[in-house]
PDB file of C-alpha atoms in Angstrom:
ATOM      1  CA  MET A1347       0.000   0.000   0.000  1.00  0.00           C
ATOM      2  CA  ILE A1348       1.018   3.613  -0.586  1.00  0.00           C
ATOM      3  CA  LYS A1349       1.336   6.068   2.306  1.00  0.00           C
ATOM      4  CA  SER A1350       1.198   9.832   2.247  1.00  0.00           C
ATOM      5  CA  MET A1351       3.609  11.785   4.428  1.00  0.00           C
ATOM      6  CA  THR A1352       0.703  13.839   5.792  1.00  0.00           C
ATOM      7  CA  GLY A1353      -1.153  12.267   8.678  1.00  0.00           C
ATOM      8  CA  PHE A1354      -2.782  12.735  12.069  1.00  0.00           C
ATOM      9  CA  GLY A1355      -3.335  10.438  15.017  1.00  0.00           C
ATOM     10  CA  ARG A1356      -4.634  10.864  18.564  1.00  0.00           C
ATOM     11  CA  SER A1357      -5.100   8.748  21.656  1.00  0.00           C
ATOM     12  CA  GLU A1358      -6.652   9.690  25.003  1.00  0.00           C
ATOM     13  CA  ARG A1359      -6.717   7.340  27.972  1.00  0.00           C
ATOM     14  CA  VAL A1360      -8.332   8.311  31.276  1.00  0.00           C
ATOM     15  CA  THR A1361      -8.496   6.136  34.397  1.00  0.00           C
ATOM     16  CA  ASP A1362      -8.979   6.802  38.097  1.00  0.00           C
ATOM     17  CA  SER A1363      -5.206   7.120  38.430  1.00  0.00           C
ATOM     18  CA  TYR A1364      -4.038   9.025  35.361  1.00  0.00           C
ATOM     19  CA  LYS A1365      -4.846  10.782  32.090  1.00  0.00           C
ATOM     20  CA  ILE A1366      -2.548  10.551  29.085  1.00  0.00           C
ATOM     21  CA  VAL A1367      -3.030  12.166  25.657  1.00  0.00           C
ATOM     22  CA  VAL A1368      -0.843  11.511  22.615  1.00  0.00           C
ATOM     23  CA  GLU A1369      -1.207  13.507  19.390  1.00  0.00           C
ATOM     24  CA  MET A1370       0.811  13.021  16.203  1.00  0.00           C
ATOM     25  CA  LYS A1371       0.801  15.061  13.008  1.00  0.00           C
ATOM     26  CA  SER A1372       3.183  15.144  10.062  1.00  0.00           C
ATOM     27  CA  VAL A1373       4.097  17.001   6.876  1.00  0.00           C
ATOM     28  CA  ASN A1374       6.512  16.322   4.009  1.00  0.00           C
ATOM     29  CA  HIS A1375      10.225  15.910   4.675  1.00  0.00           C
ATOM     30  CA  ARG A1376      13.114  14.233   2.865  1.00  0.00           C
ATOM     31  CA  PHE A1377      14.015  12.193   5.928  1.00  0.00           C
ATOM     32  CA  CYS A1378      12.440  10.932   9.148  1.00  0.00           C
ATOM     33  CA  ASP A1379      12.389  13.875  11.563  1.00  0.00           C
ATOM     34  CA  ILE A1380      10.482  13.250  14.810  1.00  0.00           C
ATOM     35  CA  ASN A1381      10.022  16.132  17.272  1.00  0.00           C
ATOM     36  CA  ILE A1382       8.596  15.267  20.696  1.00  0.00           C
ATOM     37  CA  LYS A1383       7.084  17.554  23.327  1.00  0.00           C
ATOM     38  CA  LEU A1384       6.267  15.931  26.649  1.00  0.00           C
ATOM     39  CA  PRO A1385       6.060  16.827  30.369  1.00  0.00           C
ATOM     40  CA  LYS A1386       9.270  17.149  32.348  1.00  0.00           C
ATOM     41  CA  LYS A1387       8.166  14.308  34.611  1.00  0.00           C
ATOM     42  CA  ILE A1388       8.467  11.773  31.781  1.00  0.00           C
ATOM     43  CA  SER A1389      11.116  13.545  29.678  1.00  0.00           C
ATOM     44  CA  PHE A1390      13.531  10.645  30.243  1.00  0.00           C
ATOM     45  CA  PHE A1391      11.371   8.630  27.792  1.00  0.00           C
ATOM     46  CA  GLU A1392      12.091  10.954  24.841  1.00  0.00           C
ATOM     47  CA  THR A1393      14.800   8.841  23.191  1.00  0.00           C
ATOM     48  CA  THR A1394      12.830   5.635  23.760  1.00  0.00           C
ATOM     49  CA  ILE A1395       9.682   7.166  22.251  1.00  0.00           C
ATOM     50  CA  ARG A1396      11.577   8.405  19.180  1.00  0.00           C
ATOM     51  CA  SER A1397      13.072   4.966  18.534  1.00  0.00           C
ATOM     52  CA  TYR A1398       9.729   3.247  19.154  1.00  0.00           C
ATOM     53  CA  LEU A1399       7.827   5.422  16.667  1.00  0.00           C
ATOM     54  CA  LYS A1400      10.302   4.748  13.865  1.00  0.00           C
ATOM     55  CA  LYS A1401       8.686   1.342  13.318  1.00  0.00           C
ATOM     56  CA  TYR A1402       5.598   3.257  12.130  1.00  0.00           C
ATOM     57  CA  ILE A1403       7.349   6.052  10.209  1.00  0.00           C
ATOM     58  CA  GLU A1404       9.969   5.989   7.458  1.00  0.00           C
ATOM     59  CA  ARG A1405       9.803   9.572   6.171  1.00  0.00           C
ATOM     60  CA  GLY A1406       8.219  12.875   7.117  1.00  0.00           C
ATOM     61  CA  LYS A1407       8.468  15.651   9.678  1.00  0.00           C
ATOM     62  CA  VAL A1408       6.432  14.391  12.623  1.00  0.00           C
ATOM     63  CA  ASP A1409       5.401  16.410  15.676  1.00  0.00           C
ATOM     64  CA  VAL A1410       4.400  14.379  18.740  1.00  0.00           C
ATOM     65  CA  PHE A1411       2.635  16.025  21.682  1.00  0.00           C
ATOM     66  CA  ILE A1412       2.222  14.078  24.931  1.00  0.00           C
ATOM     67  CA  THR A1413       0.472  15.173  28.118  1.00  0.00           C
ATOM     68  CA  TYR A1414       0.479  13.074  31.284  1.00  0.00           C
ATOM     69  CA  GLU A1415      -1.395  13.786  34.499  1.00  0.00           C
ATOM     70  CA  GLU A1416      -1.670  11.655  37.620  1.00  0.00           C
ATOM     71  CA  PHE A1417      -4.613  11.815  40.009  1.00  0.00           C
ATOM     72  CA  GLY A1418      -4.598  11.251  43.782  1.00  0.00           C
ATOM     73  CA  GLU A1419      -3.337  13.070  46.864  1.00  0.00           C
ATOM     74  CA  ASP A1420      -0.179  11.022  47.274  1.00  0.00           C
ATOM     75  CA  ASN A1421       1.418  12.284  44.063  1.00  0.00           C
ATOM     76  CA  VAL A1422       3.479  14.874  45.895  1.00  0.00           C
ATOM     77  CA  LYS A1423       5.162  15.118  49.290  1.00  0.00           C
ATOM     78  CA  LEU A1424       5.865  18.317  51.230  1.00  0.00           C
ATOM     79  CA  LYS A1425       9.160  18.117  53.089  1.00  0.00           C
ATOM     80  CA  TYR A1426      10.253  20.358  55.977  1.00  0.00           C
ATOM     81  CA  ASN A1427      14.019  20.863  55.959  1.00  0.00           C
ATOM     82  CA  ARG A1428      14.805  21.402  59.660  1.00  0.00           C
ATOM     83  CA  ASP A1429      18.544  21.920  59.171  1.00  0.00           C
ATOM     84  CA  VAL A1430      17.983  24.628  56.573  1.00  0.00           C
ATOM     85  CA  ALA A1431      15.490  26.447  58.864  1.00  0.00           C
ATOM     86  CA  ALA A1432      17.955  26.228  61.762  1.00  0.00           C
ATOM     87  CA  LYS A1433      20.687  27.780  59.614  1.00  0.00           C
ATOM     88  CA  TYR A1434      18.395  30.680  58.712  1.00  0.00           C
ATOM     89  CA  MET A1435      17.489  31.269  62.414  1.00  0.00           C
ATOM     90  CA  SER A1436      21.136  31.098  63.433  1.00  0.00           C
ATOM     91  CA  TYR A1437      22.063  33.834  61.010  1.00  0.00           C
ATOM     92  CA  PHE A1438      19.034  35.936  61.925  1.00  0.00           C
ATOM     93  CA  LYS A1439      20.024  35.841  65.601  1.00  0.00           C
ATOM     94  CA  GLU A1440      23.635  36.635  64.709  1.00  0.00           C
ATOM     95  CA  MET A1441      22.465  39.648  62.708  1.00  0.00           C
ATOM     96  CA  ALA A1442      20.151  40.766  65.538  1.00  0.00           C
ATOM     97  CA  ASP A1443      22.987  40.624  68.116  1.00  0.00           C
ATOM     98  CA  GLU A1444      25.387  42.429  65.784  1.00  0.00           C
ATOM     99  CA  PHE A1445      23.029  45.313  65.050  1.00  0.00           C
ATOM    100  CA  GLY A1446      21.156  45.426  68.369  1.00  0.00           C
ATOM    101  CA  MET A1447      17.873  44.397  66.865  1.00  0.00           C
ATOM    102  CA  SER A1448      15.153  42.076  68.063  1.00  0.00           C
ATOM    103  CA  CYS A1449      14.703  38.771  66.262  1.00  0.00           C
ATOM    104  CA  ASP A1450      10.968  38.381  65.683  1.00  0.00           C
ATOM    105  CA  VAL A1451      10.947  35.830  62.861  1.00  0.00           C
ATOM    106  CA  THR A1452       7.616  33.996  62.784  1.00  0.00           C
ATOM    107  CA  PRO A1453       7.137  30.497  61.329  1.00  0.00           C
ATOM    108  CA  ASP A1454       5.185  31.777  58.340  1.00  0.00           C
ATOM    109  CA  VAL A1455       8.008  34.190  57.495  1.00  0.00           C
ATOM    110  CA  LEU A1456      10.690  31.541  57.966  1.00  0.00           C
ATOM    111  CA  GLY A1457       8.756  29.061  55.862  1.00  0.00           C
ATOM    112  CA  GLY A1458       8.807  31.460  52.932  1.00  0.00           C
ATOM    113  CA  PHE A1459      12.574  31.304  52.548  1.00  0.00           C
ATOM    114  CA  PRO A1460      14.062  29.065  49.857  1.00  0.00           C
ATOM    115  CA  ASP A1461      14.427  25.354  50.616  1.00  0.00           C
ATOM    116  CA  VAL A1462      12.802  25.478  54.075  1.00  0.00           C
ATOM    117  CA  PHE A1463       9.915  23.612  52.492  1.00  0.00           C
ATOM    118  CA  THR A1464      10.344  21.554  49.312  1.00  0.00           C
ATOM    119  CA  VAL A1465       7.833  19.649  47.241  1.00  0.00           C
ATOM    120  CA  GLU A1466       8.893  16.182  46.150  1.00  0.00           C
ATOM    121  CA  GLU A1467       7.057  14.063  43.595  1.00  0.00           C
ATOM    122  CA  LYS A1468       6.717  10.428  44.384  1.00  0.00           C
ATOM    123  CA  THR A1469       9.094   8.021  42.667  1.00  0.00           C
ATOM    124  CA  VAL A1470       7.937   6.970  39.202  1.00  0.00           C
ATOM    125  CA  ASP A1471       7.675   3.289  38.373  1.00  0.00           C
ATOM    126  CA  GLN A1472       9.278   3.519  34.930  1.00  0.00           C
ATOM    127  CA  ASP A1473       8.289   0.031  33.761  1.00  0.00           C
ATOM    128  CA  ALA A1474       4.626   0.483  34.674  1.00  0.00           C
ATOM    129  CA  LEU A1475       4.573   3.994  33.210  1.00  0.00           C
ATOM    130  CA  TRP A1476       6.154   2.836  29.940  1.00  0.00           C
ATOM    131  CA  LYS A1477       3.463   0.159  29.498  1.00  0.00           C
ATOM    132  CA  ILE A1478       0.802   2.844  29.848  1.00  0.00           C
ATOM    133  CA  LEU A1479       2.624   5.177  27.467  1.00  0.00           C
ATOM    134  CA  GLN A1480       3.349   2.409  24.956  1.00  0.00           C
ATOM    135  CA  THR A1481      -0.337   1.541  24.656  1.00  0.00           C
ATOM    136  CA  SER A1482      -1.231   5.185  24.014  1.00  0.00           C
ATOM    137  CA  LEU A1483       1.559   5.537  21.463  1.00  0.00           C
ATOM    138  CA  ASP A1484       0.313   2.453  19.606  1.00  0.00           C
ATOM    139  CA  GLU A1485      -3.256   3.768  19.484  1.00  0.00           C
ATOM    140  CA  ALA A1486      -2.197   7.191  18.198  1.00  0.00           C
ATOM    141  CA  ALA A1487       0.301   5.716  15.724  1.00  0.00           C
ATOM    142  CA  ASP A1488      -2.303   3.275  14.335  1.00  0.00           C
ATOM    143  CA  MET A1489      -4.694   6.152  13.613  1.00  0.00           C
ATOM    144  CA  PHE A1490      -1.781   8.157  12.222  1.00  0.00           C
ATOM    145  CA  VAL A1491      -0.772   5.367   9.811  1.00  0.00           C
ATOM    146  CA  ARG A1492      -4.384   4.751   8.710  1.00  0.00           C
ATOM    147  CA  SER A1493      -4.788   8.424   7.812  1.00  0.00           C
ATOM    148  CA  ARG A1494      -1.542   8.273   5.822  1.00  0.00           C
ATOM    149  CA  ILE A1495      -2.710   5.155   3.980  1.00  0.00           C
ATOM    150  CA  THR A1496      -6.090   6.726   3.125  1.00  0.00           C
ATOM    151  CA  GLU A1497      -4.484   9.828   1.653  1.00  0.00           C
ATOM    152  CA  GLY A1498      -1.768   7.753   0.005  1.00  0.00           C
ATOM    153  CA  GLU A1499      -4.344   5.637  -1.840  1.00  0.00           C
ATOM    154  CA  ASN A1500      -6.089   8.804  -3.041  1.00  0.00           C
ATOM    155  CA  LEU A1501      -2.772  10.145  -4.326  1.00  0.00           C
ATOM    156  CA  LYS A1502      -2.051   6.822  -5.997  1.00  0.00           C
ATOM    157  CA  ASN A1503      -5.373   6.779  -7.866  1.00  0.00           C
ATOM    158  CA  ASP A1504      -4.883  10.374  -8.973  1.00  0.00           C
ATOM    159  CA  MET A1505      -1.372   9.637 -10.269  1.00  0.00           C
ATOM    160  CA  LEU A1506      -2.501   6.502 -12.099  1.00  0.00           C
ATOM    161  CA  SER A1507      -5.121   8.525 -13.976  1.00  0.00           C
ATOM    162  CA  LYS A1508      -2.470  11.107 -14.883  1.00  0.00           C
ATOM    163  CA  LEU A1509      -0.153   8.337 -16.085  1.00  0.00           C
ATOM    164  CA  ASP A1510      -2.911   7.135 -18.441  1.00  0.00           C
ATOM    165  CA  VAL A1511      -3.136  10.636 -19.946  1.00  0.00           C
ATOM    166  CA  MET A1512       0.654  10.771 -20.289  1.00  0.00           C
ATOM    167  CA  GLN A1513       0.675   7.367 -21.989  1.00  0.00           C
ATOM    168  CA  GLU A1514      -1.861   8.591 -24.551  1.00  0.00           C
ATOM    169  CA  ALA A1515       0.246  11.689 -25.268  1.00  0.00           C
ATOM    170  CA  VAL A1516       3.408   9.630 -25.834  1.00  0.00           C
ATOM    171  CA  GLU A1517       1.568   7.187 -28.122  1.00  0.00           C
ATOM    172  CA  TYR A1518       0.140  10.115 -30.104  1.00  0.00           C
ATOM    173  CA  ILE A1519       3.627  11.591 -30.585  1.00  0.00           C
ATOM    174  CA  GLU A1520       4.896   8.170 -31.699  1.00  0.00           C
ATOM    175  CA  GLU A1521       2.050   7.839 -34.163  1.00  0.00           C
ATOM    176  CA  ILE A1522       2.356  11.298 -35.692  1.00  0.00           C
ATOM    177  CA  SER A1523       6.170  11.438 -35.971  1.00  0.00           C
ATOM    178  CA  PRO A1524       6.525   9.363 -39.204  1.00  0.00           C
ATOM    179  CA  SER A1525       3.944  11.501 -40.993  1.00  0.00           C
ATOM    180  CA  LEU A1526       5.945  14.623 -40.122  1.00  0.00           C
ATOM    181  CA  VAL A1527       8.896  13.307 -42.107  1.00  0.00           C
ATOM    182  CA  GLU A1528       6.671  12.493 -45.098  1.00  0.00           C
ATOM    183  CA  ASP A1529       5.064  15.945 -44.932  1.00  0.00           C
ATOM    184  CA  TYR A1530       8.507  17.514 -44.873  1.00  0.00           C
ATOM    185  CA  ARG A1531       9.545  15.489 -47.926  1.00  0.00           C
ATOM    186  CA  ASN A1532       6.508  16.639 -49.889  1.00  0.00           C
ATOM    187  CA  LYS A1533       6.971  20.290 -48.886  1.00  0.00           C
ATOM    188  CA  LEU A1534      10.661  20.153 -49.747  1.00  0.00           C
ATOM    189  CA  THR A1535       9.956  18.604 -53.163  1.00  0.00           C
ATOM    190  CA  ASP A1536       7.324  21.245 -53.939  1.00  0.00           C
ATOM    191  CA  LYS A1537       9.648  24.025 -52.831  1.00  0.00           C
ATOM    192  CA  ILE A1538      12.542  22.821 -55.007  1.00  0.00           C
ATOM    193  CA  ARG A1539      10.251  22.469 -58.022  1.00  0.00           C
ATOM    194  CA  GLU A1540       8.988  25.984 -57.431  1.00  0.00           C
ATOM    195  CA  VAL A1541      12.488  27.439 -57.126  1.00  0.00           C
ATOM    196  CA  LEU A1542      13.971  25.536 -60.072  1.00  0.00           C
ATOM    197  CA  ASP A1543      10.824  25.660 -62.144  1.00  0.00           C
ATOM    198  CA  ASN A1544      11.772  22.185 -63.261  1.00  0.00           C
ATOM    199  CA  PRO A1545       9.642  19.057 -62.927  1.00  0.00           C
ATOM    200  CA  VAL A1546      12.784  16.918 -62.869  1.00  0.00           C
ATOM    201  CA  ILE A1547      14.678  17.138 -59.558  1.00  0.00           C
ATOM    202  CA  ASP A1548      17.510  15.278 -57.904  1.00  0.00           C
ATOM    203  CA  GLU A1549      15.826  12.571 -55.832  1.00  0.00           C
ATOM    204  CA  ASN A1550      19.132  11.765 -54.081  1.00  0.00           C
ATOM    205  CA  ARG A1551      19.384  15.319 -52.807  1.00  0.00           C
ATOM    206  CA  ILE A1552      15.819  15.172 -51.598  1.00  0.00           C
ATOM    207  CA  ALA A1553      16.492  11.876 -49.817  1.00  0.00           C
ATOM    208  CA  THR A1554      19.606  13.288 -48.141  1.00  0.00           C
ATOM    209  CA  GLU A1555      17.738  16.328 -46.844  1.00  0.00           C
ATOM    210  CA  VAL A1556      14.882  14.156 -45.588  1.00  0.00           C
ATOM    211  CA  VAL A1557      17.287  11.846 -43.724  1.00  0.00           C
ATOM    212  CA  ILE A1558      18.964  14.827 -42.041  1.00  0.00           C
ATOM    213  CA  TYR A1559      15.591  16.254 -41.086  1.00  0.00           C
ATOM    214  CA  ALA A1560      14.293  12.889 -39.831  1.00  0.00           C
ATOM    215  CA  ASP A1561      17.365  12.439 -37.675  1.00  0.00           C
ATOM    216  CA  LYS A1562      16.940  15.935 -36.273  1.00  0.00           C
ATOM    217  CA  ILE A1563      13.322  15.452 -35.216  1.00  0.00           C
ATOM    218  CA  CYS A1564      13.476  11.736 -34.333  1.00  0.00           C
ATOM    219  CA  VAL A1565      12.080  11.124 -30.828  1.00  0.00           C
ATOM    220  CA  ASP A1566      11.903   7.327 -30.938  1.00  0.00           C
ATOM    221  CA  GLU A1567      14.388   6.869 -28.108  1.00  0.00           C
ATOM    222  CA  GLU A1568      12.679   9.470 -25.941  1.00  0.00           C
ATOM    223  CA  THR A1569       9.198   7.999 -26.406  1.00  0.00           C
ATOM    224  CA  VAL A1570      10.436   4.463 -25.722  1.00  0.00           C
ATOM    225  CA  ARG A1571      12.112   5.593 -22.485  1.00  0.00           C
ATOM    226  CA  LEU A1572       9.058   7.621 -21.488  1.00  0.00           C
ATOM    227  CA  LYS A1573       6.760   4.630 -21.953  1.00  0.00           C
ATOM    228  CA  SER A1574       9.175   2.536 -19.902  1.00  0.00           C
ATOM    229  CA  HIS A1575       9.233   5.147 -17.105  1.00  0.00           C
ATOM    230  CA  ILE A1576       5.436   5.410 -17.116  1.00  0.00           C
ATOM    231  CA  GLY A1577       5.155   1.624 -16.874  1.00  0.00           C
ATOM    232  CA  SER A1578       7.713   1.493 -14.052  1.00  0.00           C
ATOM    233  CA  THR A1579       5.888   4.230 -12.140  1.00  0.00           C
ATOM    234  CA  ARG A1580       2.586   2.412 -12.489  1.00  0.00           C
ATOM    235  CA  LYS A1581       4.111  -0.882 -11.282  1.00  0.00           C
ATOM    236  CA  ILE A1582       5.821   0.770  -8.290  1.00  0.00           C
ATOM    237  CA  LEU A1583       2.542   2.416  -7.292  1.00  0.00           C
ATOM    238  CA  GLU A1584       0.701  -0.892  -7.550  1.00  0.00           C
ATOM    239  CA  ASP A1585       3.374  -2.750  -5.558  1.00  0.00           C
ATOM    240  CA  GLY A1586       3.268  -0.157  -2.759  1.00  0.00           C
ATOM    241  CA  GLY A1587       5.677   0.374   0.109  1.00  0.00           C
ATOM    242  CA  SER A1588       8.020   3.286   0.715  1.00  0.00           C
ATOM    243  CA  VAL A1589       8.285   4.555  -2.867  1.00  0.00           C
ATOM    244  CA  GLY A1590       8.652   8.342  -2.649  1.00  0.00           C
ATOM    245  CA  ARG A1591      12.383   8.664  -3.318  1.00  0.00           C
ATOM    246  CA  LYS A1592      12.379   6.104  -6.133  1.00  0.00           C
ATOM    247  CA  LEU A1593       9.441   7.729  -7.915  1.00  0.00           C
ATOM    248  CA  ASP A1594      10.954  11.187  -7.518  1.00  0.00           C
ATOM    249  CA  PHE A1595      14.016  10.034  -9.462  1.00  0.00           C
ATOM    250  CA  ILE A1596      11.867   8.491 -12.221  1.00  0.00           C
ATOM    251  CA  ALA A1597       9.831  11.710 -12.478  1.00  0.00           C
ATOM    252  CA  GLN A1598      13.044  13.671 -13.054  1.00  0.00           C
ATOM    253  CA  GLU A1599      13.978  11.269 -15.867  1.00  0.00           C
ATOM    254  CA  MET A1600      10.527  11.618 -17.455  1.00  0.00           C
ATOM    255  CA  ASN A1601      10.813  15.393 -17.354  1.00  0.00           C
ATOM    256  CA  ARG A1602      14.208  15.190 -19.087  1.00  0.00           C
ATOM    257  CA  GLU A1603      12.766  13.075 -21.933  1.00  0.00           C
ATOM    258  CA  ALA A1604       9.802  15.437 -22.334  1.00  0.00           C
ATOM    259  CA  ASN A1605      12.184  18.403 -22.564  1.00  0.00           C
ATOM    260  CA  THR A1606      14.124  16.655 -25.324  1.00  0.00           C
ATOM    261  CA  ILE A1607      10.923  15.924 -27.281  1.00  0.00           C
ATOM    262  CA  LEU A1608       9.897  19.562 -26.962  1.00  0.00           C
ATOM    263  CA  SER A1609      13.289  20.786 -28.186  1.00  0.00           C
ATOM    264  CA  LYS A1610      13.074  18.507 -31.252  1.00  0.00           C
ATOM    265  CA  ALA A1611       9.448  19.290 -32.040  1.00  0.00           C
ATOM    266  CA  ASN A1612       8.951  20.824 -35.490  1.00  0.00           C
ATOM    267  CA  SER A1613       5.195  20.614 -35.391  1.00  0.00           C
ATOM    268  CA  LEU A1614       2.662  22.645 -33.429  1.00  0.00           C
ATOM    269  CA  ASP A1615       0.779  19.455 -32.676  1.00  0.00           C
ATOM    270  CA  VAL A1616       3.823  17.739 -31.179  1.00  0.00           C
ATOM    271  CA  SER A1617       4.811  20.896 -29.279  1.00  0.00           C
ATOM    272  CA  ASP A1618       1.360  21.137 -27.707  1.00  0.00           C
ATOM    273  CA  ARG A1619       1.444  17.482 -26.653  1.00  0.00           C
ATOM    274  CA  ALA A1620       4.994  17.814 -25.288  1.00  0.00           C
ATOM    275  CA  ILE A1621       4.019  20.885 -23.242  1.00  0.00           C
ATOM    276  CA  GLN A1622       0.984  19.073 -21.852  1.00  0.00           C
ATOM    277  CA  LEU A1623       3.197  16.080 -21.137  1.00  0.00           C
ATOM    278  CA  LYS A1624       5.600  18.260 -19.138  1.00  0.00           C
ATOM    279  CA  THR A1625       2.656  19.761 -17.239  1.00  0.00           C
ATOM    280  CA  ASP A1626       1.315  16.307 -16.322  1.00  0.00           C
ATOM    281  CA  ILE A1627       4.761  15.094 -15.292  1.00  0.00           C
ATOM    282  CA  GLU A1628       5.140  18.097 -13.000  1.00  0.00           C
ATOM    283  CA  LYS A1629       1.725  17.385 -11.457  1.00  0.00           C
ATOM    284  CA  VAL A1630       2.731  13.781 -10.832  1.00  0.00           C
ATOM    285  CA  ARG A1631       6.028  14.901  -9.360  1.00  0.00           C
ATOM    286  CA  GLU A1632       4.214  17.240  -6.956  1.00  0.00           C
ATOM    287  CA  GLN A1633       2.074  14.330  -5.803  1.00  0.00           C
ATOM    288  CA  ILE A1634       5.162  12.149  -5.400  1.00  0.00           C
ATOM    289  CA  GLN A1635       6.580  14.728  -2.970  1.00  0.00           C
ATOM    290  CA  ASN A1636       3.737  13.773  -0.625  1.00  0.00           C
ATOM    291  CA  LEU A1637       4.533  10.044  -0.623  1.00  0.00           C
ATOM    292  CA  GLU A1638       6.497   8.305   2.108  1.00  0.00           C
TER     293      GLU A1638
END
């Protein structure tokens, strides 16, 4: 199956003990670039999460947003640091004696100084927390991948229809090319007769000029390669998988062949078809940029 590089996935799990939300969204990128934003409490999982998600993602710029909240009164612990408070009081008394002042420090004032009271979060059970997080990541990633597949299939169908149009254009150019040489021969013969005013002309000279002209406008090699590239693109799309980079290269080759046909064109008909061919190739290439 074909996957787009644009996708979205979300998971929300709420229990009596916790709430965890995982959101994923992505846009086009040449490589796999995963950016993760998560609470400080579980920031130590960042590298693990990035490695874990790579089994779902091969290319694209992916933003992952994770929120985690625990419920319950025992999540935090308030700690009174007696030694720190004693140090403060010791210095206050020393200052009072030195300057002849009274020391009237009340508990509420003392408690407001740094580190007298500290808030400690309870120890996190990393294994249990990872199991919870892993389940949420899987749910969000599954939705994310499904959305990429849905859009990828739409892109695939659109490109296949464009390839059919391109195939018709190439076949038309192949069909019309021989008649262009014959038309040139007839025009050249008529022109020479008109200039020389002589019904008898040198057929060898005519043949030589026609051969030179035919060689100059011959696009057989280009059309054969174009048909091969179109067939390869269609097969790769049907086979599926991670095809973006491969198809991008083929699209560049198709554009090169179309440019050559356009440069050789000596007919308005062929020029129009070659221009349309280039336009369709560019449209396909734009779609390819969205594929993983």
